[in-house]
Coordinates of C-alpha atoms and ligand atoms in Angstrom, one line a residue:
M1 CA 192.3 29.2 13.0
E2 CA 195.0 26.6 12.3
V3 CA 197.3 28.1 9.7
C4 CA 198.3 25.6 7.1
Y5 CA 202.2 25.6 5.4
Q6 CA 202.9 26.3 2.0
L7 CA 203.5 22.4 0.6
P8 CA 206.4 22.3 -1.3
V9 CA 205.7 21.0 -5.3
L10 CA 208.2 18.4 -4.9
P11 CA 208.0 16.7 -1.7
L12 CA 210.8 16.3 0.9
D13 CA 211.1 13.1 1.7
R14 CA 212.5 12.6 -2.2
P15 CA 216.0 13.8 -3.0
V16 CA 216.6 16.8 -3.9
P17 CA 217.0 18.1 -7.2
K18 CA 220.0 17.0 -8.9
H19 CA 220.8 20.5 -10.2
V20 CA 221.0 21.8 -6.8
L21 CA 222.9 18.7 -4.9
S22 CA 225.3 18.9 -7.6
R23 CA 225.3 22.7 -7.8
R24 CA 225.9 23.3 -11.5
G25 CA 222.7 24.1 -12.0
A26 CA 222.6 27.6 -10.5
I27 CA 220.8 30.1 -13.1
S28 CA 222.7 32.4 -15.4
F29 CA 222.0 33.1 -18.7
S30 CA 223.7 33.4 -22.4
S31 CA 223.7 36.5 -24.8
S32 CA 223.7 33.6 -27.8
S33 CA 220.9 33.7 -29.9
S34 CA 221.3 30.7 -30.8
L35 CA 220.4 29.3 -27.5
F36 CA 217.0 30.8 -27.6
G37 CA 214.4 28.5 -29.4
A38 CA 211.2 29.9 -30.0
P39 CA 208.7 30.3 -27.0
D40 CA 205.9 27.7 -27.0
P41 CA 202.7 29.5 -26.7
R42 CA 201.5 26.7 -24.9
Q43 CA 203.8 27.7 -22.1
L44 CA 202.8 30.9 -22.2
S45 CA 199.2 29.9 -21.0
Q46 CA 199.7 27.1 -18.2
R47 CA 200.9 30.2 -15.7
R48 CA 199.5 28.5 -12.2
G49 CA 198.5 31.0 -8.8
A50 CA 196.2 32.6 -7.1
I51 CA 196.0 36.0 -9.7
S52 CA 194.3 35.0 -12.9
Y53 CA 195.0 36.6 -15.8
D54 CA 192.3 38.4 -16.5
S55 CA 191.4 39.8 -13.3
S56 CA 189.7 43.2 -13.6
D57 CA 191.0 43.2 -10.1
Q58 CA 193.3 46.5 -10.9
T59 CA 195.2 44.7 -7.1
A60 CA 195.9 41.3 -8.3
L61 CA 196.5 42.8 -11.9
Y62 CA 199.6 44.8 -10.6
I63 CA 200.5 41.8 -8.4
R64 CA 200.1 39.6 -11.5
M65 CA 202.4 42.2 -13.7
L66 CA 204.8 42.5 -10.1
G67 CA 205.8 39.2 -11.4
D68 CA 206.2 39.9 -14.7
V69 CA 209.0 42.9 -13.7
R70 CA 211.9 40.6 -12.1
V71 CA 213.9 41.0 -14.4
R72 CA 217.9 40.4 -14.3
S73 CA 220.1 43.6 -15.5
Q74 CA 223.1 41.3 -15.5
V75 CA 225.2 42.4 -18.7
G76 CA 225.4 40.5 -21.3
F77 CA 224.2 37.6 -19.4
E78 CA 227.9 36.1 -19.3
P79 CA 227.4 32.7 -17.6
E80 CA 228.4 32.8 -14.3
G81 CA 230.4 30.1 -12.0
R82 CA 227.2 27.6 -11.8
G83 CA 225.8 28.8 -15.1
S84 CA 223.5 27.0 -17.3
Y85 CA 221.8 28.3 -20.0
P86 CA 217.9 28.6 -20.5
Y87 CA 217.3 25.7 -22.6
L88 CA 219.7 23.2 -21.4
C89 CA 220.1 21.8 -18.4
I90 CA 223.8 21.7 -17.2
D91 CA 226.2 24.7 -19.5
F92 CA 229.5 21.8 -19.0
R93 CA 232.0 24.7 -19.8
T94 CA 231.9 26.2 -16.5
L95 CA 232.6 22.8 -15.0
H96 CA 236.4 23.9 -14.6
C97 CA 235.2 27.6 -13.7
E98 CA 233.2 25.6 -11.0
R99 CA 236.1 24.3 -9.2
L100 CA 237.8 27.1 -9.5
R101 CA 235.5 28.9 -7.7
R102 CA 235.4 26.1 -5.6
L103 CA 238.8 26.4 -4.4
L104 CA 238.7 30.1 -3.9
S105 CA 235.7 29.6 -1.4
F106 CA 237.6 26.9 0.1
Q107 CA 240.5 29.4 0.4
R108 CA 238.3 32.0 1.7
Y109 CA 236.8 29.7 4.0
L110 CA 240.8 28.4 5.4
H111 CA 241.4 32.1 5.8
S112 CA 238.4 32.5 7.9
S113 CA 238.9 29.2 9.8
R114 CA 242.9 30.5 10.1
L115 CA 241.3 33.9 12.4
L116 CA 239.2 31.3 14.5
W117 CA 242.3 29.9 15.9
G118 CA 242.7 30.6 19.7
T119 CA 240.3 32.8 20.0
T120 CA 236.5 31.9 21.7
H121 CA 234.2 33.4 19.5
L122 CA 234.4 34.3 16.1
N123 CA 234.1 37.3 14.3
P124 CA 233.8 38.0 10.8
L125 CA 235.1 42.2 11.5
H126 CA 238.6 40.4 11.1
I127 CA 238.4 39.3 7.5
L128 CA 238.1 43.4 7.0
D129 CA 240.9 45.7 6.3
E130 CA 241.7 47.2 9.7
D131 CA 240.6 50.4 8.4
Y132 CA 237.0 49.6 8.7
I133 CA 236.6 47.5 11.5
G134 CA 236.3 50.0 13.5
Q135 CA 233.5 51.4 11.1
A136 CA 231.7 47.9 9.9
K137 CA 231.9 47.6 14.3
C138 CA 230.1 51.1 14.9
M139 CA 227.6 50.4 12.5
L140 CA 226.5 46.5 13.9
E141 CA 225.8 48.5 17.1
Q142 CA 222.8 50.1 15.7
V143 CA 222.0 46.9 13.6
G144 CA 218.2 47.4 14.7
S145 CA 217.9 50.9 13.5
W146 CA 215.0 51.4 10.7
N147 CA 217.8 53.8 8.9
F148 CA 220.5 51.9 9.0
D149 CA 222.3 52.2 5.6
L150 CA 222.9 49.1 3.7
F151 CA 225.1 50.3 0.9
L152 CA 227.7 51.9 3.9
F153 CA 227.7 48.6 5.4
D154 CA 228.7 46.2 2.8
R155 CA 231.0 48.7 1.2
L156 CA 232.3 48.7 4.7
T157 CA 232.4 45.1 4.4
N158 CA 234.2 44.5 1.6
G159 CA 231.4 43.4 0.1
N160 CA 230.7 40.9 2.4
S161 CA 227.1 42.2 4.2
L162 CA 225.0 39.2 4.1
V163 CA 227.7 37.2 6.1
T164 CA 228.7 39.5 8.1
M165 CA 225.7 41.0 9.0
T166 CA 223.9 37.1 9.4
F167 CA 226.5 35.8 11.7
H168 CA 226.3 38.9 14.2
L169 CA 222.8 38.5 14.3
L170 CA 222.8 34.3 14.7
N171 CA 226.0 35.1 17.6
Q172 CA 224.2 37.7 18.9
Y173 CA 220.9 35.8 19.8
G174 CA 223.2 33.2 21.0
L175 CA 222.0 30.4 18.6
L176 CA 225.4 29.1 18.1
E177 CA 225.4 27.6 21.3
L178 CA 221.7 26.8 21.5
F179 CA 221.9 24.7 18.7
Q180 CA 225.3 23.8 18.8
L181 CA 226.1 25.1 15.4
D182 CA 229.7 24.6 14.6
M183 CA 231.0 28.0 14.0
V184 CA 233.5 27.0 10.6
K185 CA 230.9 25.5 9.4
L186 CA 228.5 27.6 9.5
W187 CA 230.9 30.0 8.4
R188 CA 231.4 28.4 5.3
F189 CA 227.5 28.1 5.0
L190 CA 227.5 32.0 4.6
V191 CA 229.8 32.3 2.2
M192 CA 228.1 30.2 -0.2
V193 CA 225.3 31.7 0.2
Q194 CA 226.8 35.4 -0.2
E195 CA 228.5 33.2 -3.4
D196 CA 225.9 31.9 -4.8
Y197 CA 223.7 35.5 -5.3
H198 CA 224.5 36.9 -8.7
S199 CA 226.6 39.6 -7.9
L200 CA 225.9 41.4 -11.3
N201 CA 222.3 41.5 -10.5
P202 CA 221.7 45.2 -9.4
Y203 CA 219.1 43.9 -7.2
H204 CA 218.4 40.2 -6.9
N205 CA 222.4 39.8 -5.4
A206 CA 223.2 39.6 -2.0
V207 CA 222.9 43.3 -0.7
H208 CA 219.3 42.7 -1.1
A209 CA 219.7 39.5 1.3
A210 CA 221.4 41.0 3.7
D211 CA 219.0 43.8 3.4
V212 CA 216.5 41.3 3.7
T213 CA 217.6 39.9 6.6
Q214 CA 218.4 43.7 8.6
A215 CA 213.9 44.1 7.9
M216 CA 213.5 41.2 9.6
Y217 CA 215.9 41.4 12.6
C218 CA 213.6 44.8 12.8
Y219 CA 210.8 42.6 12.9
L220 CA 211.6 40.0 14.9
R221 CA 212.6 42.4 17.9
E222 CA 208.9 44.1 17.9
P223 CA 207.9 43.1 21.1
K224 CA 204.8 41.4 19.8
L225 CA 207.4 38.6 18.0
A226 CA 210.1 39.8 20.8
K227 CA 208.3 37.7 23.3
S228 CA 206.8 34.8 22.0
L229 CA 209.1 33.7 19.2
T230 CA 211.1 31.0 19.9
S231 CA 215.0 30.1 19.2
C232 CA 214.1 27.9 16.0
D233 CA 211.4 30.3 14.8
I234 CA 214.3 33.4 15.4
L235 CA 217.0 31.2 13.7
L236 CA 214.8 30.1 10.9
G237 CA 213.8 33.8 10.4
L238 CA 216.7 34.7 10.5
L239 CA 218.1 31.8 7.8
A240 CA 214.8 32.1 5.2
A241 CA 215.6 36.4 4.9
A242 CA 219.4 35.4 4.3
T243 CA 218.8 32.4 1.4
H244 CA 215.5 33.9 0.1
D245 CA 216.6 35.1 -3.3
L246 CA 219.6 32.6 -3.7
D247 CA 221.1 32.2 -7.2
H248 CA 217.9 34.8 -8.3
P249 CA 218.8 35.0 -12.3
G250 CA 217.3 38.3 -12.5
V251 CA 215.0 37.7 -14.3
N252 CA 211.3 36.9 -13.1
Q253 CA 208.9 33.9 -13.3
P254 CA 206.8 34.5 -16.4
F255 CA 210.5 34.9 -18.6
L256 CA 211.2 31.1 -16.9
I257 CA 208.3 30.2 -18.3
K258 CA 208.1 31.1 -22.3
T259 CA 211.6 30.7 -22.1
N260 CA 211.3 27.3 -21.2
H261 CA 213.5 26.8 -18.6
Y262 CA 213.8 23.4 -17.4
L263 CA 213.1 24.6 -13.2
A264 CA 209.8 26.5 -15.3
K265 CA 209.1 22.7 -15.9
L266 CA 210.5 21.1 -12.7
Y267 CA 208.3 22.9 -10.6
R268 CA 206.0 22.8 -13.1
N269 CA 205.2 26.8 -13.2
S270 CA 204.3 27.5 -9.8
S271 CA 206.3 29.2 -7.5
V272 CA 209.3 28.4 -9.4
L273 CA 212.3 30.6 -7.9
E274 CA 210.9 30.6 -4.9
N275 CA 211.2 26.9 -4.8
H276 CA 214.6 27.1 -7.1
H277 CA 215.7 29.6 -4.0
W278 CA 214.4 27.1 -1.6
R279 CA 216.0 23.8 -2.7
S280 CA 219.5 26.3 -3.2
A281 CA 219.6 26.9 0.5
V282 CA 218.5 23.0 1.4
G283 CA 221.6 22.2 -0.8
L284 CA 224.4 24.6 0.8
L285 CA 222.7 23.3 4.0
R286 CA 223.5 19.0 3.4
E287 CA 226.7 20.1 1.3
T288 CA 228.1 22.3 5.0
G289 CA 226.1 20.0 6.7
L290 CA 225.2 22.5 9.0
F291 CA 222.6 20.4 10.7
S292 CA 223.8 17.7 10.6
H293 CA 224.3 17.0 14.2
L294 CA 220.7 17.1 14.6
P295 CA 218.6 14.2 14.4
A296 CA 217.5 13.3 10.5
E297 CA 213.9 14.2 11.6
E298 CA 214.7 17.6 12.6
G299 CA 216.4 18.6 9.9
L300 CA 213.9 17.6 8.0
K301 CA 211.4 20.1 9.7
M302 CA 214.1 22.8 9.7
E303 CA 214.6 22.3 6.3
R304 CA 210.3 22.3 5.5
Q305 CA 209.6 25.2 7.2
L306 CA 213.0 27.3 5.6
G307 CA 211.3 26.4 2.2
S308 CA 207.7 27.2 3.8
L309 CA 209.1 30.2 4.2
I310 CA 211.3 31.4 1.2
L311 CA 208.0 30.2 -0.8
A312 CA 205.7 32.9 0.9
T313 CA 207.9 35.1 -1.1
D314 CA 206.4 34.7 -4.2
I315 CA 204.3 38.3 -5.1
S316 CA 201.9 36.4 -7.1
R317 CA 200.2 35.1 -4.3
Q318 CA 201.0 38.3 -2.3
N319 CA 196.9 38.5 -1.8
E320 CA 196.0 35.0 -0.7
Y321 CA 198.8 35.7 2.4
L322 CA 196.9 39.0 3.3
G323 CA 193.8 37.8 2.9
K324 CA 194.6 34.9 5.6
F325 CA 196.3 37.8 7.6
R326 CA 193.5 40.2 7.4
T327 CA 191.4 37.1 8.4
H328 CA 192.8 36.9 11.8
L329 CA 193.1 39.8 12.6
N330 CA 189.8 40.9 12.0
Q331 CA 189.1 38.0 14.3
D332 CA 191.6 38.8 16.5
D333 CA 192.1 35.4 16.8
L334 CA 196.3 34.9 16.2
C335 CA 197.6 33.4 19.3
L336 CA 201.4 33.2 19.2
S337 CA 201.8 30.3 21.6
N338 CA 200.5 28.3 19.0
A339 CA 203.2 27.2 16.5
S340 CA 201.7 27.2 13.6
H341 CA 200.7 30.9 14.3
R342 CA 204.0 31.8 14.3
H343 CA 204.9 30.3 11.5
F344 CA 202.7 32.4 9.7
I345 CA 203.8 35.7 11.4
L346 CA 207.3 34.5 10.4
Q347 CA 205.7 34.1 6.9
M348 CA 204.5 38.0 6.8
A349 CA 207.1 39.2 8.7
L350 CA 209.5 38.5 5.7
K351 CA 207.5 39.5 3.0
C352 CA 206.9 42.5 4.7
A353 CA 211.2 42.3 5.1
D354 CA 211.5 41.6 0.8
I355 CA 209.3 44.3 -0.1
C356 CA 210.0 47.1 2.6
N357 CA 212.4 49.4 0.7
P358 CA 209.5 52.1 -0.3
C359 CA 209.1 52.2 3.7
R360 CA 212.9 53.2 4.5
P361 CA 213.8 56.7 4.8
W362 CA 214.3 58.0 0.9
E363 CA 217.4 58.4 0.4
L364 CA 218.0 54.9 1.1
S365 CA 214.4 53.9 -0.5
K366 CA 215.3 55.9 -3.7
Q367 CA 219.4 53.8 -4.3
W368 CA 217.1 50.3 -4.2
S369 CA 214.0 51.7 -6.6
E370 CA 216.7 52.5 -9.1
K371 CA 218.4 49.1 -9.0
V372 CA 215.0 46.9 -9.0
T373 CA 214.3 49.7 -12.3
Q374 CA 217.4 48.8 -13.2
E375 CA 216.6 45.3 -13.4
F376 CA 212.9 45.4 -14.7
F377 CA 214.4 47.2 -18.0
H378 CA 217.2 44.4 -18.4
Q379 CA 214.3 42.2 -19.0
G380 CA 213.0 44.2 -21.6
D381 CA 216.1 44.7 -23.5
I382 CA 216.7 41.0 -23.5
E383 CA 213.3 40.1 -24.3
K384 CA 213.4 43.1 -26.9
K385 CA 217.0 41.8 -28.7
H386 CA 215.5 37.9 -29.1
K387 CA 212.2 39.4 -30.5
L388 CA 209.9 38.3 -27.3
E389 CA 207.1 39.6 -26.4
V390 CA 208.1 42.9 -23.4
S391 CA 207.5 41.8 -20.2
P392 CA 204.5 44.2 -18.2
L393 CA 207.0 47.7 -16.6
C394 CA 210.3 46.3 -19.0
D395 CA 210.3 48.5 -21.5
S396 CA 211.9 51.9 -20.3
Q397 CA 210.6 53.4 -23.6
R398 CA 207.4 52.8 -22.2
N399 CA 207.3 53.1 -18.2
S400 CA 209.3 55.4 -15.8
M401 CA 211.1 54.9 -12.6
G402 CA 208.3 57.2 -10.5
N403 CA 205.5 55.5 -12.2
I404 CA 207.0 51.8 -11.6
Q405 CA 207.2 53.1 -7.4
I406 CA 204.1 54.6 -7.3
G407 CA 201.8 51.9 -8.2
F408 CA 203.7 49.5 -7.0
M409 CA 203.4 51.6 -3.4
T410 CA 199.8 51.4 -4.0
Y411 CA 198.7 48.2 -4.8
V412 CA 200.8 46.2 -3.1
V413 CA 203.0 47.4 -0.1
E414 CA 200.4 49.8 1.5
P415 CA 198.3 47.4 1.5
L416 CA 200.7 44.6 3.1
F417 CA 201.9 47.4 5.7
A418 CA 198.8 48.4 6.9
E419 CA 197.8 45.3 7.9
W420 CA 201.0 44.5 9.1
G421 CA 200.3 48.1 11.0
R422 CA 197.4 46.3 12.7
F423 CA 198.9 43.2 14.1
S424 CA 201.9 45.3 15.2
D425 CA 201.0 49.0 16.2
T426 CA 204.1 50.0 17.0
R427 CA 206.9 53.1 16.7
L428 CA 208.4 51.0 14.0
S429 CA 205.0 50.6 12.1
Q430 CA 203.8 53.7 12.1
T431 CA 207.5 55.1 10.9
M432 CA 207.3 52.8 8.1
L433 CA 203.9 53.7 6.9
G434 CA 205.5 57.1 7.7
H435 CA 208.2 57.0 5.0
L436 CA 206.1 55.0 2.8
G437 CA 203.9 58.1 2.5
L438 CA 206.6 60.5 1.9
N439 CA 208.1 58.5 -0.5
K440 CA 204.7 58.2 -2.4
A441 CA 204.6 61.5 -2.3
S442 CA 208.5 62.4 -3.2
W443 CA 207.7 60.4 -6.4
G444 CA 204.6 62.1 -7.2
G445 CA 206.5 64.7 -7.0
L446 CA 208.8 63.9 -9.7
V447 CA 206.7 62.2 -11.8
Q448 CA 204.8 65.8 -12.8
Q449 CA 208.4 66.8 -13.8
E450 CA 208.8 64.2 -16.1
R451 CA 207.0 64.5 -19.2
P452 CA 203.7 63.4 -20.1
S453 CA 204.4 59.4 -20.0
S454 CA 201.9 56.8 -22.3
P455 CA 198.8 55.9 -21.1
D456 CA 199.4 52.3 -20.7
E457 CA 202.1 52.5 -17.6
L458 CA 199.4 54.6 -15.7
E459 CA 196.8 51.5 -16.4
P460 CA 198.3 49.0 -14.6
S461 CA 195.8 47.0 -16.0
S462 CA 197.0 48.1 -19.7
P463 CA 199.2 44.9 -21.6
C464 CA 202.3 46.7 -22.5
Ligands
ZN1 ZN1 213.7 39.1 -2.4

C-alpha cells in the first residue's frame, strides 16, 4: 500500500508567506488587554481535523483536549524579537529589535566562523567555556543513550544544546560531506533555528527541540531503520526534529483560533502551528541558502518532505496516523525499500520522539511534566485574565499534574508506543515501555497522596 503524504495547506510552488520570509511575523503575545478583541463564536466552531468535538470516543476526546493543552507559559507575554500581537499582523515596534537580534546573531556567526579558520572540522564545542568542553564532549559520546540528560547537556553547552546536538549528529553521519553542506551556512541556520524558539516558554523551547532530536537519533539507530534509511532520510529526520516546533508561541491552536490570530486564518484553522513551524523552517533554509547549491527541484522536494514530517506531529491527527500504522503492522506490508514507506516510518518516529517524555527515566520525565504543565496553566491564566473560556486541562484549580500525565499516557502515549514496539521490537522499545509503566505508577501514587480531585479532570470528556 502506498502511503500518501500529508499535503501542505499552501502549495510549495507559491511563495513562502510574507510573514515567514520577512521574519517579522513570529508569534508572541502582549498582555495588553486593549489588543484583545472579543472572540468570534463562529471561529470557535470552525476547527477542522480528524477528531470531532462531538465524538464520544474517550481516546479521540483526550487527543482533542491535548490539542487544547499546548499552552504558553511565557511570563507576561512581552513581545519577543520577532513578535507580533495576536490580532495584528506585524508589531512594527519590534523591527528595531529585530535588527539588533540579527546583528547579535551575525556576531555569533562571525565568532563561530572565526573558530573555523585553520581547522578542517567545525567543532561547536569550541564556543563553550573550557571548563565545560570536556563534560559536554563526554556527554556527546553517549548521545545514543536513552538516559541522555538533555537538561544537563543544555547547561554544559551554555544553552546551546540544540545547535551543538544537531551539528554533532549531522557531522557524525558525514552528512556535511555527502550533501556538500557549507559548514558556515549550516552553523548559521542552526543558530537561527535555536534563536527562533521562544526561550521563555517553559516547554516548547529549544531544549525540547534538542530532546526530540536526540530521541529521533535513538530511533534512527534502531536496526530496522538503520539498515534501510538513506542519507537523505536521516538528514530530513534530524532537521525535522530540530525545527518541528519552531517559533512555537506557547499556546495551542484552539487559542489561536478563538483569538482570531492571523495564522489561524492563514492556515484555515488546520494544523496552524505545524504549518507555521514548517514555513518558518523553510524561511530559514532559504535565508541561509543551506540547500541553495542543490538543483531547485531537489531543494523543493526537501522542503516538501520536511513539511510532511513536521505536519505529522499535529497531535489532533494522532488517530489517523496510528490507524494507518496499525493497518500496516496487521498486514505486515511495510517495505522499507519503498521510499514512501520509509517516509511514513520517519513520520511515526518523529511523532514518537515528540511525545517520548513519559518513556524517559523518571527523573527526566518528571521535569518535562512540570514544564509542560506550567505552560498549560499559563494559557489557562491568560484565558481567565481575558475572560475567555479556559481550555481543557489548563485550569490550575481544576487539574493536577498527575492526572494530566496519567490521561496523556493512557490515551495518547501508550497506544502509540505499543504500536512502535510492534514495529521495532528491540531493547530500546522495551526500555521505553518499561519506563512508561513505572512513570504512570509513580504518578498514580502521587495522585493518591493528593486531595481528591474534582470529577472533571478524571473524565477527559468533561468540558473544563
Ligand atoms: Zn514538540
